[in-house]
Coordinates of C-alpha atoms and ligand atoms in Angstrom, one line a residue:
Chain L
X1 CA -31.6 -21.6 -65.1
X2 CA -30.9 -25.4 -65.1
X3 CA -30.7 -27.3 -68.1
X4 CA -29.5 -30.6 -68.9
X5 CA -28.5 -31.6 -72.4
X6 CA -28.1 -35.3 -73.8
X7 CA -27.0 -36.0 -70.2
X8 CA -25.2 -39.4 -69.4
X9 CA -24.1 -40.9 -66.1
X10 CA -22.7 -44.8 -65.5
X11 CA -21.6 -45.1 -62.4
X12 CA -18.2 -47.5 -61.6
X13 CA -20.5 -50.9 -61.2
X14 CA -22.1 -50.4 -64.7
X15 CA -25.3 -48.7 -64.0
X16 CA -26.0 -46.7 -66.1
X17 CA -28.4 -44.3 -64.0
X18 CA -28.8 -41.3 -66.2
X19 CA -29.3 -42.3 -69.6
X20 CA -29.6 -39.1 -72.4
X21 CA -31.7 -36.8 -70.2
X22 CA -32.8 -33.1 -71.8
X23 CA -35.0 -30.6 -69.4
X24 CA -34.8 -27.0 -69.2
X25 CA -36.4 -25.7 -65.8
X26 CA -36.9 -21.9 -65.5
X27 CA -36.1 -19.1 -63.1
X28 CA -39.2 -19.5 -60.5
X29 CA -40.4 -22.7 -61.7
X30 CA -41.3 -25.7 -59.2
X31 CA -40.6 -29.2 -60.2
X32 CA -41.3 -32.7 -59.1
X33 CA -39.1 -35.4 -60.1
X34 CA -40.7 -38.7 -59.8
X35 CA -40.2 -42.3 -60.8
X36 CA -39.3 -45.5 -59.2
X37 CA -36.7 -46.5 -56.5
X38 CA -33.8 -46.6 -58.6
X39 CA -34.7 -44.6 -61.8
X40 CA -32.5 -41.9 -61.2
X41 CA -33.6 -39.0 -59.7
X42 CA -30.8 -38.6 -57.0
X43 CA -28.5 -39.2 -59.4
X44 CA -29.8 -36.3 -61.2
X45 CA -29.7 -34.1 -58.2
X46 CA -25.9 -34.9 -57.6
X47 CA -25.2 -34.4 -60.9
X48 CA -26.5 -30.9 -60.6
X49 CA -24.0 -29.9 -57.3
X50 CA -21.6 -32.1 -58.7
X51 CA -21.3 -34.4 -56.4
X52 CA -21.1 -36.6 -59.0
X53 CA -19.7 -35.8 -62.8
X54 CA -21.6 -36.5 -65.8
X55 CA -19.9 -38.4 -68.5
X56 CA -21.1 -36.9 -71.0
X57 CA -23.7 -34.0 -72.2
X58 CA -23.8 -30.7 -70.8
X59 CA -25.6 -29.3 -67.5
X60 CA -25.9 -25.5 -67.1
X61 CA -27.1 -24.3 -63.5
X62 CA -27.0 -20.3 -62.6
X63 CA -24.5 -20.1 -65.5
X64 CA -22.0 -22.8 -64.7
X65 CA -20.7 -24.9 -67.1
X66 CA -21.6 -27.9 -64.3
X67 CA -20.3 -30.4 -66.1
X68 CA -16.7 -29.3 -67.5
X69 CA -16.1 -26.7 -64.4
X70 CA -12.7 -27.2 -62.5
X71 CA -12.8 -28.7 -58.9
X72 CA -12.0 -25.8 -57.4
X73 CA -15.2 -23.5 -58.7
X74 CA -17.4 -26.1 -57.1
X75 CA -17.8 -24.6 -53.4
X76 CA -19.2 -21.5 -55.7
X77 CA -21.6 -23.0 -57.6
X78 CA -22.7 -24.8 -54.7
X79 CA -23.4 -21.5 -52.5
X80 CA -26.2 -20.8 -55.9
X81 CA -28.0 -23.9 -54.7
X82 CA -29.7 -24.8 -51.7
X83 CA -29.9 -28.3 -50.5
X84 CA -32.0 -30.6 -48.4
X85 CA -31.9 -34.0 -47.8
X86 CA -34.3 -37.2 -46.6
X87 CA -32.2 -37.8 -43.5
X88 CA -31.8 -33.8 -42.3
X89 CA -27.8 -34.1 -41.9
X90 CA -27.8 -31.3 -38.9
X91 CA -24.6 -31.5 -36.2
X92 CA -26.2 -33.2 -33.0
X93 CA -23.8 -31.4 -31.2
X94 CA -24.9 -27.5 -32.2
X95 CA -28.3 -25.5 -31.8
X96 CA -30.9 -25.0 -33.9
X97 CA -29.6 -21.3 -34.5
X98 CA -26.2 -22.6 -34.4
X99 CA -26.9 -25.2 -37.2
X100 CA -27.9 -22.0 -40.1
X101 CA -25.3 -19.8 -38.5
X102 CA -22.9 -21.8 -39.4
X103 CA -24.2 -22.5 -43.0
X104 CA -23.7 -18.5 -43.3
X105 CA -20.3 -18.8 -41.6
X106 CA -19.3 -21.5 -43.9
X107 CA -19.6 -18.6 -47.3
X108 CA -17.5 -16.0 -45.5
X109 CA -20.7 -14.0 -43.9
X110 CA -19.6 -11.6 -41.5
X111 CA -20.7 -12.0 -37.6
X112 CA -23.4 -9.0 -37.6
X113 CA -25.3 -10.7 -41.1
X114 CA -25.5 -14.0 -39.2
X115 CA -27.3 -11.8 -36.3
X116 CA -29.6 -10.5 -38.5
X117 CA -30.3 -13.3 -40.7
X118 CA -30.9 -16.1 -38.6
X119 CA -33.9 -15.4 -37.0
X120 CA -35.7 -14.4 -40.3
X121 CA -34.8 -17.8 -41.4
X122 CA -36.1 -19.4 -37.9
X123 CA -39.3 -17.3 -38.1
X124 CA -39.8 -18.7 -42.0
X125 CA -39.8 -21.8 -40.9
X126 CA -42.0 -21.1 -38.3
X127 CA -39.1 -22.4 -35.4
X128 CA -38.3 -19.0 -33.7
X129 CA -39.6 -20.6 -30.4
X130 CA -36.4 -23.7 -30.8
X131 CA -33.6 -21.5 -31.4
X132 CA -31.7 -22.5 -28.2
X133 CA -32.7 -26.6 -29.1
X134 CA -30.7 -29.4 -29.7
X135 CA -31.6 -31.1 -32.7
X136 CA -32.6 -34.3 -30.9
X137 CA -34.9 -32.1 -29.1
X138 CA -37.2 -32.1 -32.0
X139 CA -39.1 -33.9 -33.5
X140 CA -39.0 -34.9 -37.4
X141 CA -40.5 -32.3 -39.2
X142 CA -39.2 -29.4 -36.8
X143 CA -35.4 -30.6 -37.8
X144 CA -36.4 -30.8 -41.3
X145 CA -37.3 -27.2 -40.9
X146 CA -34.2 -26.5 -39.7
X147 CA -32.1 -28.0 -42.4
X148 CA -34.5 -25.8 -44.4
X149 CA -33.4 -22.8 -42.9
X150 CA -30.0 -23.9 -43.3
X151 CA -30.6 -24.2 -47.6
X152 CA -31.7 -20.9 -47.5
X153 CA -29.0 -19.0 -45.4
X154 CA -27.4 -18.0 -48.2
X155 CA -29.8 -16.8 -50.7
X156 CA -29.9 -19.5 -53.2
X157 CA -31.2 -19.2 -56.8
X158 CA -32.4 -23.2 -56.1
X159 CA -33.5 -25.2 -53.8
X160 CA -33.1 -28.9 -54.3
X161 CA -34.7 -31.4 -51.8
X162 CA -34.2 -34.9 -52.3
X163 CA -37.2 -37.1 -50.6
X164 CA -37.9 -34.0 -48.1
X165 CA -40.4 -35.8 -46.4
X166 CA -39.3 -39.7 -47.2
X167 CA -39.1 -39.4 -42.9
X168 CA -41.8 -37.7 -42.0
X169 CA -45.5 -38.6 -41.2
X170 CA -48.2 -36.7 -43.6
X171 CA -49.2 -33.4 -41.8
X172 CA -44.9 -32.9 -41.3
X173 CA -44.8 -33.3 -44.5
X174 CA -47.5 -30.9 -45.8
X175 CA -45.9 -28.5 -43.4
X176 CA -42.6 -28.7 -45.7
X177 CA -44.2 -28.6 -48.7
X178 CA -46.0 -25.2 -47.6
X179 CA -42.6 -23.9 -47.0
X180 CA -41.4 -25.1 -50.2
X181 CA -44.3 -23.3 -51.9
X182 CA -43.8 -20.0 -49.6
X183 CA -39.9 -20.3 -51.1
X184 CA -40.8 -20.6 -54.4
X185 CA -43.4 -17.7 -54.2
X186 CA -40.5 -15.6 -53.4
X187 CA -38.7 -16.4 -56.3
X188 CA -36.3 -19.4 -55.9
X189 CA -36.2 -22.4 -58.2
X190 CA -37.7 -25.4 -56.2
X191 CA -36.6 -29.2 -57.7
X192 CA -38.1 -32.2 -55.0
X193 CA -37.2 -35.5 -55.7
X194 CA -40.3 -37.5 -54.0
X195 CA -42.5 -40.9 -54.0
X196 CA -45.1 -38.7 -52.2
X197 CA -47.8 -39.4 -54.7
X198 CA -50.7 -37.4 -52.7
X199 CA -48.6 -34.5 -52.3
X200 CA -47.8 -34.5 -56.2
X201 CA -51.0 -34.9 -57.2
X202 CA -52.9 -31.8 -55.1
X203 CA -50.0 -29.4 -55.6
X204 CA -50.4 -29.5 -59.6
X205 CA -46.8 -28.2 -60.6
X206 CA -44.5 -29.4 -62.8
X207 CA -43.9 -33.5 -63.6
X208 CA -40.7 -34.5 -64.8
X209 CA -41.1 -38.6 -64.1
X210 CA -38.0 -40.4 -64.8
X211 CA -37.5 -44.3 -65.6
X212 CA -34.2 -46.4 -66.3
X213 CA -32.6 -43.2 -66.6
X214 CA -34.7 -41.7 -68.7
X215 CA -37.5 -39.4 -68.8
X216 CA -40.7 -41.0 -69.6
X217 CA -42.9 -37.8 -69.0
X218 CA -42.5 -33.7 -68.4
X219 CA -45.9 -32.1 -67.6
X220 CA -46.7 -28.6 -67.3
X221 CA -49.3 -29.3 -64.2
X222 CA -48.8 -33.2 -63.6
X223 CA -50.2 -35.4 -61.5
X224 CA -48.1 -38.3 -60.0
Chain J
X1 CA -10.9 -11.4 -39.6
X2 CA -13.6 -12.7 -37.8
X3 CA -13.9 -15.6 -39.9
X4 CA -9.6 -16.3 -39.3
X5 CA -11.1 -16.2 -35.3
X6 CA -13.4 -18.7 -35.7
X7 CA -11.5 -21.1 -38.0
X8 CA -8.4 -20.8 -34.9
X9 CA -11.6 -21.4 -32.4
X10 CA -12.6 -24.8 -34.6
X11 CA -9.1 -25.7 -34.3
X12 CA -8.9 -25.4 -30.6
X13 CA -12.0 -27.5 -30.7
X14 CA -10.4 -29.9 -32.5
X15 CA -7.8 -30.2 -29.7
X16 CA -10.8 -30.2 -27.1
X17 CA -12.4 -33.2 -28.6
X18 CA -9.3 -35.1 -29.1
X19 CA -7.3 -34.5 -26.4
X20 CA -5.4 -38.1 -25.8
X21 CA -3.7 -37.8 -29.4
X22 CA -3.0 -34.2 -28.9
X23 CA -0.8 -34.6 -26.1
X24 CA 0.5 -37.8 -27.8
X25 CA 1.5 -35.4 -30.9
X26 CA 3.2 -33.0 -28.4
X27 CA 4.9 -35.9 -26.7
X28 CA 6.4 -37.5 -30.2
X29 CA 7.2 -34.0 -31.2
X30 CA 8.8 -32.9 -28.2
X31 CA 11.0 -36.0 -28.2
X32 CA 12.4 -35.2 -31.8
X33 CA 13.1 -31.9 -31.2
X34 CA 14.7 -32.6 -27.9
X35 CA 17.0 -35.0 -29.8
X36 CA 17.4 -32.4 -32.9
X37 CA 18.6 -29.7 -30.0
X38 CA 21.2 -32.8 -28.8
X39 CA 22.0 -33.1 -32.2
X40 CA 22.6 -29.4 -32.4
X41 CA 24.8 -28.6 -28.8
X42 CA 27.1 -32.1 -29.8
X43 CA 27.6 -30.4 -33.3
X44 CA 28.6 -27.6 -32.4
X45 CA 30.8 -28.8 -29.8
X46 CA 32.4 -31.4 -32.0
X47 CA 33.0 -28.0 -34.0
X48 CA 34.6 -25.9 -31.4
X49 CA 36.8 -28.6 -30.5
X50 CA 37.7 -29.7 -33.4
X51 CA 39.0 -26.1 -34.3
X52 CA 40.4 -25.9 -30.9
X53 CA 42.3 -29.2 -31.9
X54 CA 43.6 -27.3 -35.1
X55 CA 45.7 -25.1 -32.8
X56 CA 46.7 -27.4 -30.4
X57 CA 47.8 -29.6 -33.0
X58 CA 50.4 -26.8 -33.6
X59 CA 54.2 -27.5 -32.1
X60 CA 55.9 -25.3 -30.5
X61 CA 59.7 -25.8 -31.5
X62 CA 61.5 -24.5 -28.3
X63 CA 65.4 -23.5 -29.6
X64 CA 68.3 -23.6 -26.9
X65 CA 68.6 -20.9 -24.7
X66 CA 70.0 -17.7 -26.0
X67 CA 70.8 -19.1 -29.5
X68 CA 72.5 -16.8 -31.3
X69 CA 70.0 -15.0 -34.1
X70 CA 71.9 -16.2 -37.3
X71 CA 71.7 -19.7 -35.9
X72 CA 68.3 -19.4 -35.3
X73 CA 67.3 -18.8 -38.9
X74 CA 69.1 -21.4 -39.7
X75 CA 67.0 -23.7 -37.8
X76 CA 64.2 -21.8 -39.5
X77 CA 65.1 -23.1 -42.6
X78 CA 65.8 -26.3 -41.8
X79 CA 62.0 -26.9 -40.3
X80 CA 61.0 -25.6 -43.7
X81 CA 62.5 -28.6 -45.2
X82 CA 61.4 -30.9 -43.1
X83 CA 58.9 -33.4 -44.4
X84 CA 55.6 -32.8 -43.7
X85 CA 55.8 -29.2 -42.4
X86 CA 53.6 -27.3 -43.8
X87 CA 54.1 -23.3 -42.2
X88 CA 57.3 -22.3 -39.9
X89 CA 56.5 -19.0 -37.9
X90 CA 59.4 -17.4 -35.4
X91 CA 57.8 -16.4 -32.3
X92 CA 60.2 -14.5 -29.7
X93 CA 60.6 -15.3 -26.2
X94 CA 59.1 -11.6 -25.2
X95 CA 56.0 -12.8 -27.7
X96 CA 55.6 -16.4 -26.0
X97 CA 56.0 -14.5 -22.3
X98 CA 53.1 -11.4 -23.2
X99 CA 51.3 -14.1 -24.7
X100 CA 51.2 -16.0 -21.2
X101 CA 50.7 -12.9 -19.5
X102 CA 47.4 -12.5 -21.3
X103 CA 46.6 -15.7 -21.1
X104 CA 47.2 -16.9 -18.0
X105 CA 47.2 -13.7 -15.0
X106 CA 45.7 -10.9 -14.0
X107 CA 46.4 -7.1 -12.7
X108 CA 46.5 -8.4 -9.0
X109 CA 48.4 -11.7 -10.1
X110 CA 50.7 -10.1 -13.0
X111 CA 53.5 -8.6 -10.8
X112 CA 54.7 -12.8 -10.5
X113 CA 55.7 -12.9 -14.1
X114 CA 58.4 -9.8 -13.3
X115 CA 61.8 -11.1 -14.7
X116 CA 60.8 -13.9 -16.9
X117 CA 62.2 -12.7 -19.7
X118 CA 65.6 -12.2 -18.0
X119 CA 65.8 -16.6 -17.6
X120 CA 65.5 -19.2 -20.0
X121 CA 63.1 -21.2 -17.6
X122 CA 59.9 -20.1 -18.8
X123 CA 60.1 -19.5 -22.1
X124 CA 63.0 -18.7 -25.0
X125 CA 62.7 -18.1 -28.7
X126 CA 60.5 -20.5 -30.7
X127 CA 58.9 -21.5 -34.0
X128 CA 55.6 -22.4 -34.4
X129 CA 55.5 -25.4 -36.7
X130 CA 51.9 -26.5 -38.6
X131 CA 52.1 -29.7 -39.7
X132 CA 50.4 -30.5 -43.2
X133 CA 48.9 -34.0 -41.2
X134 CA 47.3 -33.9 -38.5
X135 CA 48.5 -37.6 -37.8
X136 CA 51.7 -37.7 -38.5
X137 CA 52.5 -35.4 -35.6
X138 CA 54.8 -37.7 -33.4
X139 CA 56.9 -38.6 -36.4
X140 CA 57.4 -35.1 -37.0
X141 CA 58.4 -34.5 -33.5
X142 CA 61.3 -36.6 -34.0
X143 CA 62.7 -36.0 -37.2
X144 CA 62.8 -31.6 -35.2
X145 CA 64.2 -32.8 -32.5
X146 CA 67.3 -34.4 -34.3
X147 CA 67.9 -30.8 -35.2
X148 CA 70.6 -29.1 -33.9
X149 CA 69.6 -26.0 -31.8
X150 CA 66.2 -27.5 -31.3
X151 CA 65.7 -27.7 -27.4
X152 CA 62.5 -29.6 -27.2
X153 CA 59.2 -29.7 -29.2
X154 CA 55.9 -29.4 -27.4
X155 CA 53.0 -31.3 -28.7
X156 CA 49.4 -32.1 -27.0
X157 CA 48.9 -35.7 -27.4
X158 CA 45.8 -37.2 -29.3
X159 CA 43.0 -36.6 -26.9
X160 CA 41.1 -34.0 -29.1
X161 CA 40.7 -36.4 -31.6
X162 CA 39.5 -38.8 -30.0
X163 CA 36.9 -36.4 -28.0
X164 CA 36.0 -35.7 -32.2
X165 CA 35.5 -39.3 -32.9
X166 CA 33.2 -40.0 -29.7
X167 CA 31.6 -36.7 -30.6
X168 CA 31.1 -37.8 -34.5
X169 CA 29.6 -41.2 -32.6
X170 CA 27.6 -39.6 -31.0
X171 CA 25.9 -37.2 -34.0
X172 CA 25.4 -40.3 -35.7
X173 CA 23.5 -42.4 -33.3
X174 CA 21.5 -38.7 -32.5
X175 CA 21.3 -38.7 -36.2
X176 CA 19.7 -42.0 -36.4
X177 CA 16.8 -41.6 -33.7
X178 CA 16.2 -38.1 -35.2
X179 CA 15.6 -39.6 -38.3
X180 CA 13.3 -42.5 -36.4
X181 CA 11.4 -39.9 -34.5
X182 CA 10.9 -37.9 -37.2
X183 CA 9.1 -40.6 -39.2
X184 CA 7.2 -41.8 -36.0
X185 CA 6.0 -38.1 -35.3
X186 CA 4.6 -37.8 -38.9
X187 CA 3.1 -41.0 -38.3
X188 CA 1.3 -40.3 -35.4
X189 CA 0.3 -36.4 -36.1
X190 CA -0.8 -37.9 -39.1
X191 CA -3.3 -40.1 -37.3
X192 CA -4.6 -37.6 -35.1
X193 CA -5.6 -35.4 -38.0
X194 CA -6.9 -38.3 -39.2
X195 CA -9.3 -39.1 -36.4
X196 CA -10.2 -35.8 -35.7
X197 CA -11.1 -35.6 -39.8
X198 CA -13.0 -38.9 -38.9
X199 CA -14.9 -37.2 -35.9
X200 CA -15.8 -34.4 -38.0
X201 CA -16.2 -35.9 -41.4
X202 CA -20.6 -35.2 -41.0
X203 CA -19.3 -31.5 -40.6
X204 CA -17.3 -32.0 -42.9
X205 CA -19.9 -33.2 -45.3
X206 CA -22.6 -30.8 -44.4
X207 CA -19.7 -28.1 -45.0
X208 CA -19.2 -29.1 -48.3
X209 CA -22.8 -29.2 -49.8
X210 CA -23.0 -26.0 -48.5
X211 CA -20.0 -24.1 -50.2
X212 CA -17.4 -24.7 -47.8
X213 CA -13.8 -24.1 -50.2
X214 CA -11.1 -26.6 -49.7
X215 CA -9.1 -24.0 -47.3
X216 CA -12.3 -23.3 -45.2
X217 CA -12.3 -27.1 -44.1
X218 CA -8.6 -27.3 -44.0
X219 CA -7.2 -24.4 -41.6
X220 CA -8.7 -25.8 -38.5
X221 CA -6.9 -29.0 -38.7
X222 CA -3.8 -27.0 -39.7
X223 CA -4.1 -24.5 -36.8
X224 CA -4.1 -27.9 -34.6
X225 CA -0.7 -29.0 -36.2
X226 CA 0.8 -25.3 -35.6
X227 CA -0.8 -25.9 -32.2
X228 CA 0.7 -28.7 -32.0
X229 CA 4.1 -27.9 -33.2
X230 CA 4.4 -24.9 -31.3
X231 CA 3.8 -26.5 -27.8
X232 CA 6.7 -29.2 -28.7
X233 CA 8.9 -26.9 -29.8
X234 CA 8.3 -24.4 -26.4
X235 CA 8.6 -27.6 -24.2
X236 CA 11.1 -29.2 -25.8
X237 CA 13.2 -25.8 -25.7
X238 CA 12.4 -25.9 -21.9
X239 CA 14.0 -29.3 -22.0
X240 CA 17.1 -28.9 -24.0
X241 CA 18.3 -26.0 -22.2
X242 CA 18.0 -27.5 -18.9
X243 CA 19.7 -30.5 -20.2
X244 CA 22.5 -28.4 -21.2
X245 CA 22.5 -27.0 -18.2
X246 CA 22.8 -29.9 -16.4
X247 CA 25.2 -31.5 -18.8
X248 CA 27.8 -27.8 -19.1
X249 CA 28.0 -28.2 -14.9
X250 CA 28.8 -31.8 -15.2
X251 CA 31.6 -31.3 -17.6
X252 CA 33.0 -27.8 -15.6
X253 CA 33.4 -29.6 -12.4
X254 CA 35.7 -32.7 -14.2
X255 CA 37.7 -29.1 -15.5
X256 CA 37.3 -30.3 -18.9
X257 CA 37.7 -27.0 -21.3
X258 CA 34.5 -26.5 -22.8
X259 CA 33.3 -23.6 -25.3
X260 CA 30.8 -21.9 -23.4
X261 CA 27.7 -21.7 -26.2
X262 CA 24.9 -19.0 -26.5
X263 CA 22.4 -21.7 -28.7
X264 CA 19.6 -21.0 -26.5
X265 CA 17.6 -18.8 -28.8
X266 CA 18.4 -20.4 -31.7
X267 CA 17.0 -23.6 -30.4
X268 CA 13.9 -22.0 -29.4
X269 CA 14.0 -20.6 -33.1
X270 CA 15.0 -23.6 -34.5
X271 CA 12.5 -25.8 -32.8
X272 CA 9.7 -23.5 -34.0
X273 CA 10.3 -23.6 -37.6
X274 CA 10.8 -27.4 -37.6
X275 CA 8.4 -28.5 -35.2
X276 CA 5.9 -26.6 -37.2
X277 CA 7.0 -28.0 -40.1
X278 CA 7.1 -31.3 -39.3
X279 CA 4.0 -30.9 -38.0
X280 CA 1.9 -28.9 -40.7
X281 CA 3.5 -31.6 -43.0
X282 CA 2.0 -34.4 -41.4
X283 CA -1.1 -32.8 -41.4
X284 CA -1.8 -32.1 -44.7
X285 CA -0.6 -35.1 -46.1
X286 CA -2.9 -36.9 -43.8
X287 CA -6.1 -34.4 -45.1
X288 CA -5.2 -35.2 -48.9
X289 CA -5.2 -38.3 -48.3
X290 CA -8.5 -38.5 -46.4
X291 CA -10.2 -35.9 -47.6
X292 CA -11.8 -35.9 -50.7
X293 CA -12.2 -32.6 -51.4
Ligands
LIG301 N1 -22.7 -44.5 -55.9 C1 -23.3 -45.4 -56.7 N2 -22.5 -46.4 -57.2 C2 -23.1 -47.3 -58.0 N3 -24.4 -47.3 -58.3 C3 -25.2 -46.3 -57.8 C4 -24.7 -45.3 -57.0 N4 -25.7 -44.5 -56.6 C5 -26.8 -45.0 -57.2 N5 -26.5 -46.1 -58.0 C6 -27.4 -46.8 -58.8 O1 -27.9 -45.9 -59.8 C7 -29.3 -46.1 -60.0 C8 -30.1 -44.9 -59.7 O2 -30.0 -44.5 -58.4 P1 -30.6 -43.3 -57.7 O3 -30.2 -43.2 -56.3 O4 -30.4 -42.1 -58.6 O5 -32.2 -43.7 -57.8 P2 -33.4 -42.9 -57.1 O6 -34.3 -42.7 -58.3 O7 -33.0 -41.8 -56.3 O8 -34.0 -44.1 -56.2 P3 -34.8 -43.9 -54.8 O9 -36.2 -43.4 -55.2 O10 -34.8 -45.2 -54.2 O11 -34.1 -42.9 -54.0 C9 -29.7 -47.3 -59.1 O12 -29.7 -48.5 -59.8 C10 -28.6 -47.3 -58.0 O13 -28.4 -48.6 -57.5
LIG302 MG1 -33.0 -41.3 -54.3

């Protein structure tokens, strides 16, 4: 499902933030990446939707060649992955419904799919009551929910979150990582990027910790 | 099809939200086309005279009245020698007097040309002489009349060319702010895709982590340009013909012969294709640049 082999990334300063990485993560699993500010684990994450291109090594997501794929094919493997971010990244200026709707718009879904689809995605996330709301209207954790719904419009085989609930206060944030958890229950491949050490060490999944690029430790049910 | 709907929606939005550079594009663009159309109506005037100049640039070699027919093709031949003559056609007095009747009257008017052909006064057997130079017409006219037999030679004097050269003036200096605007309107459609690219560039973003192809986030900024381009090219259409309007009614009244031209739809076609152009041009070279997709 994703799998990363011998994996190198220096970025233009020198860094060298991925440094010979190997993992294999399967169809259903749920993985933590952890390690200190710095170590790499967005890098990792952007070298998975290609936002930025390994130098070397190969990385295989939902059966793209990630690394050595042309430009062009990226938009499709991106529609295999959903993503969320620390800082939300919804449009201020669109609804709540609007905000998913136009995720599903974005891969070519017709107008009567959108109808039907948004609201399940609302109701997942437990925000059926917000449709018609502004994102400033909400408060952290609700718009985090949102840009949830907004990964999952389009049926991903992944999820990736990076720092998910960096923003958020604690009971937000257990409120995401339930969804998480309902997602990955359903089938999808969840990988969080997170510093949130508590939440790690009661949820008992997978540990992949990373350090100077490296990874230092991959643990079936890890703590932090 | 639903999806082409909303992408044309997006771009109307993008005209919404940015409406001070819109009209600026329309303005710029509307200006070069307006000049392109000037550019157009002074060529092809300049044309029509010029060809109109061709024939008048013709002489008519009038021979002495009633001169008798082997003495006319004698005179024949000697034009034919003449230097700088390059075609010698007889044309009869009865041919020179239908011509003018054609020419110059009507049913209720023709009855007044009764009897021309019976006097030398209006008209009497001619040859119409092309010369191989258009310049060296009022040598020529002397060395025919020297002639014997030759009556008189009758040549319109240089004013055709020198309505060419104000025309070819003209096309140039046209030519020159055409090519000015043209840069200027790239320039500044250019930055209007370029700020509405900035004013969506979160969109933008969010678009692209989500899947969004290069197209998807493209056609709304290139509906704008057609937008654009086809608003310049309606009003500036608007424009030129009134100008020509204005202008043909101006030259009528000084009695100035002018070649009445059908270039309205042409404009209006011409103005579509390259305002659109010009305009979808601009765009995209603005969105390659900025956009890193
Ligand atoms: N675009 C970039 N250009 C240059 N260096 C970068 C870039 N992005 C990240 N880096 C560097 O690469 C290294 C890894 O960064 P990365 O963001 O992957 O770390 P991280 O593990 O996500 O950190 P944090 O926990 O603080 O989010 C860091 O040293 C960072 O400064
Ligand atoms: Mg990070």
């Amino acid at each position: 499902m994703i799998e990363f082999v011998d994996v190198h990334k220096t970025y233009e300063g020198g860094v060298e933030a991925v440094n010979g990485v190997n993992f294999y993560i399967d169809k259903g699993e749920f993985v933590f990446l952890t390690g200190p500010s710095g170590s790499g684990k967005s890098t990792l994450l952007k070298l998975m939707i290609r936002e930025e291109k390994a130098d070397s090594g190969q990385i295989i997501l939902n059966n793209y060649k990630v690394v050595t794929m042309k430009d062009k094919h990226i938009p499709y493997l991106r529609r295999s992955i959903g993503i969320v971010f620390q800082d939300f990244r919804l449009l201020p200026d669109k609804t709540v419904y609007e905000n998913v709707a136009f995720a599903m718009r974005v891969v070519r879904s017709s107008a009567r799919q959108i109808r039907r689809q948004v609201p399940i995605l609302l109701s997942l996330v437990g925000l059926s009551a917000r449709a018609h709301n502004y994102p400033n209207e909400l408060s952290g954790g609700e718009q985090q929910r949102v840009a949830m719904a907004r990964a999952l419009a389009n049926n991903p085989l992944v999820l990736i979150a990076d720092e998910p609930t960096g923003n958020l206060d604690p009971e937000n944030a257990w409120e995401i990582m339930r969804i998480l958890n309902e997602i990955n229950m359903r089938g999808t491949t969840v990988v969080v990027a997170t510093h949130a050490e508590d939440i790690v060490n009661k949820m008992q999944k997978r540990v992949i910790e990373i350090d100077k690029g490296r990874i230092i430790r991959d643990q079936k049910h890890g703590s932090y | 099809m639903g999806r082409l709907f909303y992408l044309i929606g997006q771009g109307f939005e993008n005209v919404l939200k940015n409406k001070l550079m819109f009209i600026a594009s329309v303005f710029i663009i509307t200006t070069t086309l307006i000049m392109l159309g000037i550019f157009t109506i002074v060529g092809e005037n300049a044309n029509a005279l010029v060809e109109q100049m061709k024939s008048e640039q013709r002489m008519q070699v009038w021979l002495d009245g009633d001169l008798a027919s082997d003495k006319t093709k004698e005179v024949g031949e000697k034009l034919k020698k003449v230097q700088g003559v390059d075609e010698v056609v007889f044309r009869s007095k009865k041919e020179t007097i239908d011509n003018m009747r054609e020419l110059y009257f009507d049913e209720s008017t023709i009855a007044l040309t009764d009897g021309w052909e019976d006097t030398n006064i209006y008209a009497t057997d001619s040859y119409i002489v092309t010369p191989h130079d258009l310049t060296m017409g009022k040598k020529l006219q002397e060395d025919i009349e020297k002639i014997d037999g030759v009556n008189r030679v009758a040549f319109q004097e240089e004013t055709f060319t020198k309505i060419s050269k104000i025309a070819d003036i003209i096309k140039v200096v046209v030519l020159i702010i055409l090519i000015f605007l043209i840069g200027l309107s790239f320039l500044v459609i250019s930055n209007t895709i370029k700020l509405g690219l900035h004013a969506r560039r979160k969109e933008i973003n969010i678009m692209k982590y989500i899947g969004a192809t290069d197209n998807f986030v493209k056609t709304p900024f290139v509906i704008e340009a057609i937008i654009v381009g086809l608003i310049g090219a309606l009003v500036s259409w608007l424009v030129t013909i009134a100008l020509y309007d204005i202008f043909k009614s101006v030259v009528m009244s000084n009695q100035i012969l002018f070649e009445p031209l059908t270039l309205d739809r042409q404009i209006l076609t011409m103005n579509v294709i390259i305002g659109t152009i010009i305009s979808c041009f601009a765009c995209l070279s603005s969105i390659n640049k900025y956009l890193k997709v």
